[in-house]
Short mmCIF file of C-alpha atoms in Angstrom, two decimals:
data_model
loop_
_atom_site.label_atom_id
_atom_site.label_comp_id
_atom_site.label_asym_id
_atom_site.label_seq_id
_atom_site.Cartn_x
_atom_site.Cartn_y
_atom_site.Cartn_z
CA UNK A 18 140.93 202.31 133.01
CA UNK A 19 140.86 203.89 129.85
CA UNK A 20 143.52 206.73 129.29
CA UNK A 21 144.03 209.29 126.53
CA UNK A 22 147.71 209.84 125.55
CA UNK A 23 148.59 213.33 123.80
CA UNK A 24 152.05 213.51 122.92
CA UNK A 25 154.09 214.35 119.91
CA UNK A 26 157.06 212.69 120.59
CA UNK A 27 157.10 209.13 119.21
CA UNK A 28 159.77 207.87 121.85
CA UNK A 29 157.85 209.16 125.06
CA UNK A 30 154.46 208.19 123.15
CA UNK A 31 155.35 204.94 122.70
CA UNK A 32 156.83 204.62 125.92
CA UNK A 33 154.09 205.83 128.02
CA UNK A 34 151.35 203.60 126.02
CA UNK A 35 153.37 200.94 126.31
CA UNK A 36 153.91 201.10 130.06
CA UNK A 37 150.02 202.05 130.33
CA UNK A 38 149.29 199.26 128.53
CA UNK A 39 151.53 196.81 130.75
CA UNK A 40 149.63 198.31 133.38
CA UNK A 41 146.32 196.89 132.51
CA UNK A 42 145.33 200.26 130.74
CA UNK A 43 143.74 200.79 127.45
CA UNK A 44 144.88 203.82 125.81
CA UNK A 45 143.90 205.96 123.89
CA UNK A 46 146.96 207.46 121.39
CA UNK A 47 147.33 210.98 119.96
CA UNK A 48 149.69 213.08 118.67
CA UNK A 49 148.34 216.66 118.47
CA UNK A 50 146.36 218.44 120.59
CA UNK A 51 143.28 218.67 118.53
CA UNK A 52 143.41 214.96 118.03
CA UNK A 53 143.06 215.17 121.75
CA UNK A 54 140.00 217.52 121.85
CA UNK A 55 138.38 215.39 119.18
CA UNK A 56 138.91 212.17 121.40
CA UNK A 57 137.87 213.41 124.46
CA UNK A 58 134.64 215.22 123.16
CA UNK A 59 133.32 211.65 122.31
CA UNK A 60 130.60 209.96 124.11
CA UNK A 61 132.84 207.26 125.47
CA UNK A 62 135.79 209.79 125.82
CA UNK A 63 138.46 208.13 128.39
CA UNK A 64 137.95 209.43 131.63
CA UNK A 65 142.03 210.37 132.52
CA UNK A 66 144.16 212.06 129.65
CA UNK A 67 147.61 212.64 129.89
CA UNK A 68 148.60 215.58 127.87
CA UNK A 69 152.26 216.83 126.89
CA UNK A 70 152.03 220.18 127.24
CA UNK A 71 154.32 221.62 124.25
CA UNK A 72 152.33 220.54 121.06
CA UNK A 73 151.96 221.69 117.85
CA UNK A 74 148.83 223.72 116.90
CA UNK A 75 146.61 223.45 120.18
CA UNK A 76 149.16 222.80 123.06
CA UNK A 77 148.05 220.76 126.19
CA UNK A 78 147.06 224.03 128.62
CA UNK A 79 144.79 225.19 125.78
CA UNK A 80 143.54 221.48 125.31
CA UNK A 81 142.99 221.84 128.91
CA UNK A 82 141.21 225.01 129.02
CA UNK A 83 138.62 223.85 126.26
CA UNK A 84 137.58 220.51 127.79
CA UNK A 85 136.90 222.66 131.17
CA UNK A 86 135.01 225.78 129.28
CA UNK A 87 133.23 223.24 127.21
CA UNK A 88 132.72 219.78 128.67
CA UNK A 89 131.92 221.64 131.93
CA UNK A 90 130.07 218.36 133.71
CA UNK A 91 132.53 216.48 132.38
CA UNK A 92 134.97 214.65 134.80
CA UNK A 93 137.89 213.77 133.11
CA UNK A 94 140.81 214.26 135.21
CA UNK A 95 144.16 215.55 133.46
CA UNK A 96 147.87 215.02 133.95
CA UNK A 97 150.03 217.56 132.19
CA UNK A 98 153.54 216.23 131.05
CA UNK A 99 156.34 219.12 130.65
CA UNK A 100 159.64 219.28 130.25
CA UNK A 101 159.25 222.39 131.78
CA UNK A 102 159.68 222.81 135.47
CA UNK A 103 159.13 225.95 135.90
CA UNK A 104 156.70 227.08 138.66
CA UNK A 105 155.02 229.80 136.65
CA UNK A 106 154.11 227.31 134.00
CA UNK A 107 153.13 225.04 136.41
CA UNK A 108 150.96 227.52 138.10
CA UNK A 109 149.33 228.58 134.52
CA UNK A 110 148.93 224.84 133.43
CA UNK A 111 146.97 223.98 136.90
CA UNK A 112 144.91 227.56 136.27
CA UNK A 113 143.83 226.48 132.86
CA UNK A 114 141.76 223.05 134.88
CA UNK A 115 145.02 220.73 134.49
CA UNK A 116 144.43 218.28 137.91
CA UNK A 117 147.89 217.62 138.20
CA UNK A 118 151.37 217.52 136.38
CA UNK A 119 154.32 214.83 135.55
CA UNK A 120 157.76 216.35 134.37
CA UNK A 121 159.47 214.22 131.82
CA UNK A 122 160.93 212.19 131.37
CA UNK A 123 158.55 210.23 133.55
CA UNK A 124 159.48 208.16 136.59
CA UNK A 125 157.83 205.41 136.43
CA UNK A 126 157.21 205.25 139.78
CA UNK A 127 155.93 208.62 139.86
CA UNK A 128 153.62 208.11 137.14
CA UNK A 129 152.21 204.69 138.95
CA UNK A 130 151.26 207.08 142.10
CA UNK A 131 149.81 209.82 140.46
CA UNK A 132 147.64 207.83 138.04
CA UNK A 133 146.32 205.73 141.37
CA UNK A 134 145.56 209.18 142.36
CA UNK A 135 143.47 210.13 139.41
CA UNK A 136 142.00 206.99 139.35
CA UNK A 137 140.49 207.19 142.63
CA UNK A 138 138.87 210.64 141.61
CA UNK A 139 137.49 209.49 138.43
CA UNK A 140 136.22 206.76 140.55
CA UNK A 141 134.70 208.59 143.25
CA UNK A 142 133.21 211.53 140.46
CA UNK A 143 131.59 208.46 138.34
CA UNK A 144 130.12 206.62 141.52
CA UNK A 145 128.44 210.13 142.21
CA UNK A 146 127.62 211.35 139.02
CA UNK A 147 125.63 207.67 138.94
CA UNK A 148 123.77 208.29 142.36
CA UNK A 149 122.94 211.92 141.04
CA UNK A 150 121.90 210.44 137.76
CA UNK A 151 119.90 207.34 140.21
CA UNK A 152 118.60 210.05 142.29
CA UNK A 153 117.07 212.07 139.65
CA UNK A 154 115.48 208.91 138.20
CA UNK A 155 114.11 207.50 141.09
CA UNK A 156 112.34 211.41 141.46
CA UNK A 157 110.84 211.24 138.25
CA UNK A 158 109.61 207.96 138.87
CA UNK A 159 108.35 208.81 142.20
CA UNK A 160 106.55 212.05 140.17
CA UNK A 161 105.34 209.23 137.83
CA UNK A 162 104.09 206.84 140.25
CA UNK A 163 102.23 209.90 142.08
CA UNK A 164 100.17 211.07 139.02
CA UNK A 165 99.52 207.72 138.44
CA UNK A 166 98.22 207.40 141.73
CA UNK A 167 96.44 210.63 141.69
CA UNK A 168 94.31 209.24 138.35
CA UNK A 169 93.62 205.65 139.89
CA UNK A 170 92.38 207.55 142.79
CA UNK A 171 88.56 207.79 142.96
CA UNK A 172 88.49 210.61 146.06
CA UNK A 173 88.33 214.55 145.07
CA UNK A 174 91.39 215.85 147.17
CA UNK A 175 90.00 218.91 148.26
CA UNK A 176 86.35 217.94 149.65
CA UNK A 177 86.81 213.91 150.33
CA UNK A 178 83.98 213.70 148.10
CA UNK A 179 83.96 210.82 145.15
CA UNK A 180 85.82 212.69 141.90
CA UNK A 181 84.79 212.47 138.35
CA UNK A 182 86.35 209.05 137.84
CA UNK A 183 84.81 207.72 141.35
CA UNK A 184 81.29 209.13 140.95
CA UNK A 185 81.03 207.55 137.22
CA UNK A 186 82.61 204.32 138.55
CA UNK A 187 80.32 203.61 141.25
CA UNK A 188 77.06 205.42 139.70
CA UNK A 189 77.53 202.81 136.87
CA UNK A 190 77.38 199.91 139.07
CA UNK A 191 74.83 201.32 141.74
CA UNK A 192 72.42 202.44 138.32
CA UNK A 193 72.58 198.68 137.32
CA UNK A 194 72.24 196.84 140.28
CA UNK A 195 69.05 199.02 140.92
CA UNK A 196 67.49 198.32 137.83
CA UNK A 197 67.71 195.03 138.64
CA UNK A 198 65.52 195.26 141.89
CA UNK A 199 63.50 197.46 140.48
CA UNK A 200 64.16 200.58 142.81
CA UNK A 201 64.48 204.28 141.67
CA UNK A 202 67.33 206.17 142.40
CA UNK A 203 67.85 210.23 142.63
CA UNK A 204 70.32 212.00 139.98
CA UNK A 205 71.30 215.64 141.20
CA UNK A 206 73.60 217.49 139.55
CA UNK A 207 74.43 220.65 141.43
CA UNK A 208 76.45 223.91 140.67
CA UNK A 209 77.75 226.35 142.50
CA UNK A 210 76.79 230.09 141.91
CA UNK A 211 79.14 232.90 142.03
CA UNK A 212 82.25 230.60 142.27
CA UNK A 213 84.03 232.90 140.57
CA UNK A 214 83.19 236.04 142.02
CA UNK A 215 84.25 234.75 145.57
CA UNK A 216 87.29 233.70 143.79
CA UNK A 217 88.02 236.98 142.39
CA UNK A 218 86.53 238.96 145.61
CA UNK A 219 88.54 236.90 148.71
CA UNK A 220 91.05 234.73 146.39
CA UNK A 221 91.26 231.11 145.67
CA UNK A 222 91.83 229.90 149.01
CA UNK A 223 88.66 231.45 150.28
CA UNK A 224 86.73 229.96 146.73
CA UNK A 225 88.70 226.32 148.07
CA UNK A 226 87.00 226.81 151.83
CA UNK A 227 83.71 227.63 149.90
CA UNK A 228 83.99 224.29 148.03
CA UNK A 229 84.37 222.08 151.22
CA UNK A 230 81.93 224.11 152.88
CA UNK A 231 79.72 222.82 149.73
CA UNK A 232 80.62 219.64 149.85
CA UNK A 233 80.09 219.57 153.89
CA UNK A 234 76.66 220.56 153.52
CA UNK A 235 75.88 217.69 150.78
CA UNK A 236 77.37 215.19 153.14
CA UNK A 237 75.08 216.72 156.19
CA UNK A 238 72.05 216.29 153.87
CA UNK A 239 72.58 213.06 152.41
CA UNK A 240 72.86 209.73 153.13
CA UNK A 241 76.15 207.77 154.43
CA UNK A 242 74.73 205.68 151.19
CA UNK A 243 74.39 207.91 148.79
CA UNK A 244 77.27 208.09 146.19
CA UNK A 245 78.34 212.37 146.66
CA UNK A 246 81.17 213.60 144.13
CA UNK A 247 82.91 216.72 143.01
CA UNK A 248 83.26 216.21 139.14
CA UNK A 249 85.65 219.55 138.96
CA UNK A 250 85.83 222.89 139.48
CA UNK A 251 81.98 223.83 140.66
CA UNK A 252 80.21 220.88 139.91
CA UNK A 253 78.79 218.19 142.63
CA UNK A 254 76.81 215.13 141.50
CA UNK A 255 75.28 213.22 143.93
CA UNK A 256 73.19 209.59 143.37
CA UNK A 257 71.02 208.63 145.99
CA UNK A 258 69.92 204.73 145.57
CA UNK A 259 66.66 203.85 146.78
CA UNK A 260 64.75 207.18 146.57
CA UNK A 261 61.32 207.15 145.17
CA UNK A 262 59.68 210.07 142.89
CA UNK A 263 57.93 211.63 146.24
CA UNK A 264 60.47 211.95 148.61
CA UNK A 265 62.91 213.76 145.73
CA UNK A 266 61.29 217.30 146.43
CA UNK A 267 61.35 216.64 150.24
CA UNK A 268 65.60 216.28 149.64
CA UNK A 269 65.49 219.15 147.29
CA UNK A 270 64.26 221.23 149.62
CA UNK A 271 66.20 219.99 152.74
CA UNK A 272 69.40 220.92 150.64
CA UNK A 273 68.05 224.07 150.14
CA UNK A 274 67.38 224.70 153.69
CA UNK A 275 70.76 223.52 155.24
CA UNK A 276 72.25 226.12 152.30
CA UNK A 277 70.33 229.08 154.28
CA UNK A 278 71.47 227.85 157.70
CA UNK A 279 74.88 227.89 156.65
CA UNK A 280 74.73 230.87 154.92
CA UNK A 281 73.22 231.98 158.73
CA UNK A 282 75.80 231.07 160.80
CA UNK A 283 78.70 231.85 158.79
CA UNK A 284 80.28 235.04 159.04
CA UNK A 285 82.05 235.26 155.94
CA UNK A 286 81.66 237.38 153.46
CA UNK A 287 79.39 235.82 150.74
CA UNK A 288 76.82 233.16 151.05
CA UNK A 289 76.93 229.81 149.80
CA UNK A 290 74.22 228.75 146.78
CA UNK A 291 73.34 225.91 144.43
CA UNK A 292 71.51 225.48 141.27
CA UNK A 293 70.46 221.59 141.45
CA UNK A 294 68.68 219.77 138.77
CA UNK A 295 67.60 216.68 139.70
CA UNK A 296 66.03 213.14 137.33
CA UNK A 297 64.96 210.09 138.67
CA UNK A 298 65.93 207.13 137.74
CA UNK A 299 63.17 204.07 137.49
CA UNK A 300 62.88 200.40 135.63
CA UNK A 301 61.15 203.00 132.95
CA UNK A 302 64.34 204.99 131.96
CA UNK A 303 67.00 203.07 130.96
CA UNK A 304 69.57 205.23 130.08
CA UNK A 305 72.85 205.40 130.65
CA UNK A 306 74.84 207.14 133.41
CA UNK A 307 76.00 209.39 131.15
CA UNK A 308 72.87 209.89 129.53
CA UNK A 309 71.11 210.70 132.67
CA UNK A 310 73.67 213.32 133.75
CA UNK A 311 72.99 215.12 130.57
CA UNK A 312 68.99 215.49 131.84
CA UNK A 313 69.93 216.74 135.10
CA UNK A 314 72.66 219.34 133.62
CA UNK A 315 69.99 220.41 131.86
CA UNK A 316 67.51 220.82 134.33
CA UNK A 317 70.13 222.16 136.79
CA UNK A 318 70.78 225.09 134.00
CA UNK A 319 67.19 225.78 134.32
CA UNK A 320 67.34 226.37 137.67
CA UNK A 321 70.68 228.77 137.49
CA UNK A 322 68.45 230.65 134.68
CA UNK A 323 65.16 231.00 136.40
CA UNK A 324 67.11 232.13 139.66
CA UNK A 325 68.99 235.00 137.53
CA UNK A 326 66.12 235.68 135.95
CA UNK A 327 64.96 236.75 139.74
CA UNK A 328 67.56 238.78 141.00
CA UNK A 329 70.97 240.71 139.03
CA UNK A 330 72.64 240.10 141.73
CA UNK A 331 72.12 236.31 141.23
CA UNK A 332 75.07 234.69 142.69
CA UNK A 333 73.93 234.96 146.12
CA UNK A 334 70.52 232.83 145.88
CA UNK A 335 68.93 232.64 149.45
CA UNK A 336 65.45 231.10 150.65
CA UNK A 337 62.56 233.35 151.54
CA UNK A 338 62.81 233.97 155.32
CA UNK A 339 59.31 232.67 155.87
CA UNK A 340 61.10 229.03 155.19
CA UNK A 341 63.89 229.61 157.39
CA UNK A 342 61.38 230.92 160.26
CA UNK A 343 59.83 227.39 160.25
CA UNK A 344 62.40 224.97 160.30
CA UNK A 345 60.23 221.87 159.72
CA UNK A 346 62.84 220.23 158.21
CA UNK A 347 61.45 217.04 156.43
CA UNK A 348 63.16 213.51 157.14
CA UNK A 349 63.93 211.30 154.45
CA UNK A 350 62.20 207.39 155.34
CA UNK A 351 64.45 205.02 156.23
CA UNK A 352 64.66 202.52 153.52
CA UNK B 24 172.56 202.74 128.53
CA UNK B 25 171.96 202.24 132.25
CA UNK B 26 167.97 204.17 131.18
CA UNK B 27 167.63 201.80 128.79
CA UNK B 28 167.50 199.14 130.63
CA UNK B 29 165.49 200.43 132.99
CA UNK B 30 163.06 200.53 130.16
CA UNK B 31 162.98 197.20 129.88
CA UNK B 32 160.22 197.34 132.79
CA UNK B 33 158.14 198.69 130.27
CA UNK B 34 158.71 195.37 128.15
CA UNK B 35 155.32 193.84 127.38
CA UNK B 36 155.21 189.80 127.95
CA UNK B 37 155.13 189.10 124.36
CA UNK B 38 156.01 191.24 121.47
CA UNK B 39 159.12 192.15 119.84
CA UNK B 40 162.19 194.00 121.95
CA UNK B 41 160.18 197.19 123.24
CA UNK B 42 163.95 199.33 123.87
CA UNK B 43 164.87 198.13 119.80
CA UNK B 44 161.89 200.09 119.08
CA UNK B 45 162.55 202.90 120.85
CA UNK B 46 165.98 203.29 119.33
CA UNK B 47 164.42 202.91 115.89
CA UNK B 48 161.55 205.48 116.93
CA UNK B 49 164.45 208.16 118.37
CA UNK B 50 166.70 207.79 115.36
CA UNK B 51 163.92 208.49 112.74
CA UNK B 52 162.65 211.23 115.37
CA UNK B 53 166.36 212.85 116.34
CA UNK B 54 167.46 212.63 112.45
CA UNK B 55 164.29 214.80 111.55
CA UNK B 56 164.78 217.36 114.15
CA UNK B 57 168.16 217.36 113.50
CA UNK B 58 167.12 218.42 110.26
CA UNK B 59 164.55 221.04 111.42
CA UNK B 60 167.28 222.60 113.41
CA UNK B 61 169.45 223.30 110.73
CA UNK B 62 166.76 224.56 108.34
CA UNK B 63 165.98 226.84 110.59
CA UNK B 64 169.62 227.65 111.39
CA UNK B 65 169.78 228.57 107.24
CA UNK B 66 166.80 230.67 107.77
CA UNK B 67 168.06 232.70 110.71
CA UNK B 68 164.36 231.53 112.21
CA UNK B 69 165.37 231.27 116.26
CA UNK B 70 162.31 230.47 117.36
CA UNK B 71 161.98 227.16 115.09
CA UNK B 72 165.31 226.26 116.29
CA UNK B 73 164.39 226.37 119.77
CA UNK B 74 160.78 224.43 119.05
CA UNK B 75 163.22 221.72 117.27
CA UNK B 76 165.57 221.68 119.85
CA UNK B 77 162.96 221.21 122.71
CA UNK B 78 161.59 218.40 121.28
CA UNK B 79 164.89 216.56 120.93
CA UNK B 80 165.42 217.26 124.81
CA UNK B 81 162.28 215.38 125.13
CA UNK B 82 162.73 212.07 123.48
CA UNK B 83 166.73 212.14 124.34
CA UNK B 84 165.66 212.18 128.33
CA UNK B 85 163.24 210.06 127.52
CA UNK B 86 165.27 207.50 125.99
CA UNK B 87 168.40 208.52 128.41
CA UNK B 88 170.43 209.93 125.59
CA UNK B 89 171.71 212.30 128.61
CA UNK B 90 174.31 214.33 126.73
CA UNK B 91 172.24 214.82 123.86
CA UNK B 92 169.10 216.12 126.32
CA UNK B 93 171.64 219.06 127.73
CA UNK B 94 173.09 220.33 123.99
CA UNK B 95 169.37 220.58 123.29
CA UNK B 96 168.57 222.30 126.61
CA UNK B 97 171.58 224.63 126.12
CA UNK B 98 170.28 225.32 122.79
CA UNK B 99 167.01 225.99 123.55
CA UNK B 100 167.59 228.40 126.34
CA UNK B 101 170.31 230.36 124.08
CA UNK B 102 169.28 233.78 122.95
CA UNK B 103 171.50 233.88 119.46
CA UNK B 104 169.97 237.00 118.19
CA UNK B 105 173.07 238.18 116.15
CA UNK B 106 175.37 235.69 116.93
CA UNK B 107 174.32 233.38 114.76
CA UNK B 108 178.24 232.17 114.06
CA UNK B 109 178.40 231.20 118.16
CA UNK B 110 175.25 229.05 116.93
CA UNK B 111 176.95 227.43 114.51
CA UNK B 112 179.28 226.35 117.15
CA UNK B 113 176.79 224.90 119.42
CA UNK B 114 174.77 223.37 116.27
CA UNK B 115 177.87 221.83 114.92
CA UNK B 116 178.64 220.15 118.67
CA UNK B 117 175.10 219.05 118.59
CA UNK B 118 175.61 217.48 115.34
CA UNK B 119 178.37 215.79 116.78
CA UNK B 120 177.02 214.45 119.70
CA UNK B 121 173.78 213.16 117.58
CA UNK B 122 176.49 211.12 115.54
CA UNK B 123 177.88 210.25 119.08
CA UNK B 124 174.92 208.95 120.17
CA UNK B 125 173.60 206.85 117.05
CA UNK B 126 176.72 205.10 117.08
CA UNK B 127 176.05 203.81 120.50
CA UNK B 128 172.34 202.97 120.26
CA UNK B 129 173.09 201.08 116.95
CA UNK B 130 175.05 199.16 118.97
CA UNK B 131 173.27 198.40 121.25
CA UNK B 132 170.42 197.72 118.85
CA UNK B 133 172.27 195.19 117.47
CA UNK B 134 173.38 193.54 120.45
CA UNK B 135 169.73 193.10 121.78
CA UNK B 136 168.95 191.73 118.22
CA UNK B 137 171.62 189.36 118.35
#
């Protein structure tokens, strides 16, 4: 173990390091007490200090005092050494953070015990002071390892639709291997309306609910095949493979329809409403993914603009009733 | 000199005679307090006497210079105020005793070297 030695008398100094030493210890020497603060505010500082308490300038209670008030996570366990044997003094030199006390001259014996002692608590402070440390890294790890996780994931939390990264990934590679046979595929890019206003009217866990409820009606009107997402906030995308240029109205409108049964049977307070723009994808438009979604934002912002244009009060956007009276829903062909 | 050898436990496996350089450390220590103490004796300044005196207890017990360490306690404790001719007395015994003791851990010094 390393152990600092403060002590201004050369004979007990050299005395003391000596048997230390002898011991298997590596000491550290010092004669004054700030020599003793300076050593033991290091980065390596020993870990046990023996300090005689009479010194000139800083004594060994006031070296004491400063290592607790300043190096408060520090563990460094200290053995005053006093000629005094007063009980007062002992009392004030155990106050100022002193762990325990040797009265000189030393018995050697003495000294052997109480430094086992000291050991055994720097010991038992390091090995904790390491799990601490061990425990705090393997949290941040574990935090690490999580986000990680949560951007490698491809599912949207909150619905159990595909997310922004998922919808991209798989649209990519359902876009090309369709181009390739030669079928047509539907684009929709859909957007809430009024998000915010339910958010602000009920609070964000009712504008959550109103999400999944979203995202449950998409996955009641599409296909187990069809590639639905949440890209964030408001926003759906869906890609349905295999969907020629007729049959895109007939899904249009059955969205639109199970929007105004919901909005029926629910008994909240605000109903549930999309603006979808839709582009087809054929052999004749070979754009990109990316490129694609672009069209469809833009034709889904003409649809949120054409439906305010209709009503102030836009952000509840229902179906005439005469639709809702004849429930012929259509059916999409199997394919 | 029954401390001294006890000291000898202290002796590291190689190295030259550990208790010779004790002695050698107390002398050059004990012959500078020494000299403190009566500096401070010509200035009338009490409270360096005692500081002197205190730490000439320490390395005597250390080293086991046992009638040295109680002068120096005496000393210490001794409120002279005034009576600064009583602490001429007890300075002059110390004195004596410091010559007491060099003589004897010279010898023995000497003895170990031989």
């Amino acid at each position: 173990m390393r152990i600092l030695i403060a002590e201004d008398d050369p004979v007990s100094s050299r005395l003391l390091a000596t048997t230390l030493t002898k011991w298997g210890h590596e000491v550290v020497v010092t004669a004054t007490g700030l020599e003793a603060w300076a050593a033991l505010r290091e980065q390596d500082a020993p870990l046990l200090a023996i300090l005689d308490w009479m010194m000139p300038g800083m004594n060994g209670v006031e070296v004491c005092r400063k290592v607790r008030q300043e190096i408060s996570d520090s563990p460094i366990y200290i053995i005053l050494l006093t000629a005094l044997n007063r009980k007062e003094d002992l009392i004030q030199g155990l106050e100022a953070g002193a762990d325990d006390y040797l009265t000189k001259p030393f018995n050697r014996h003495e000294l052997r015990v109480r430094l086992k002692v000291g050991g055994r608590i720097v010991e038992l402070q390091s090995t904790l002071r390491e799990r601490v440390r061990e425990l705090e890294q393997a949290i941040v790890e574990r935090k690490r390892a999580e986000d990680e996780l949560r951007n490698l994931s491809l599912t949207d939390s909150l619905t159990g639709l595909y997310n922004h990264r998922g919808f991209f990934t798989l649209a990519d590679h359902q876009t090309k291997s369709a181009r390739r046979t030669g079928q047509s595929s539907l684009l929709i890019y859909a957007d809430m309306d009024g998000l915010k206003q339910i958010n602000d009217t009920f609070g964000h866990n009712e504008g959550s609910l109103a999400i999944a409820k979203t995202a449950e009606i998409l996955r009641l009107t599409f296909r187990d095949s069809d590639i639905l997402a949440r890209l964030g906030g408001d926003e759906f995308a869906i890609l349905a493979p295999a969907v020629s240029r007729q049959q895109t109205d007939t899904i249009i409108a059955r969205l639109r329809v199970n929007i105004a049964v919901h909005n029926l049977q629910a008994k909240q307070g605000y109903q549930l409403s999309l603006s979808v723009g839709a582009v087809v994808i054929d052999h004749r438009n070979g754009s990109s993914i990316e490129e694609l979604m672009v069209e469809a934002d833009r034709a889904m912002y003409a649809d949120k603009r054409s439906k305010r244009a209709k009503a102030s009060d836009i952000a509840i956007h229902e179906l005439p009733t005469r639709q809702l009276e004849a429930p012929k829903l259509p059916e999409l062909e199997p394919v | 000199m029954d401390v001294l050898t006890s000291l000898e436990d202290a002796q590291p496996e190689e190295g030259s005679d550990l208790v010779v350089e004790l002695i050698d450390l107390y002398l050059i220590e004990a012959a500078r307090l020494m000299l403190a103490v009566h500096q401070a004796f010509d200035k009338k300044d009490q409270l360096s006497i005692r500081r002197a005196a205190h730490n000439l207890r320490g390395s005597s017990s250390s080293l086991g210079v046992r009638q040295m360490a109680l002068i120096c306690d005496e000393v210490e404790r001794t409120e002279f105020n005034d009576r600064f001719p009583i602490a001429a007395e007890v300075l002059s015994s110390m004195q004596d005793e410091f010559e007491r003791a060099r003589l004897v851990l010279l010898a023995e010094r000497q003895r170990r070297l031989a």
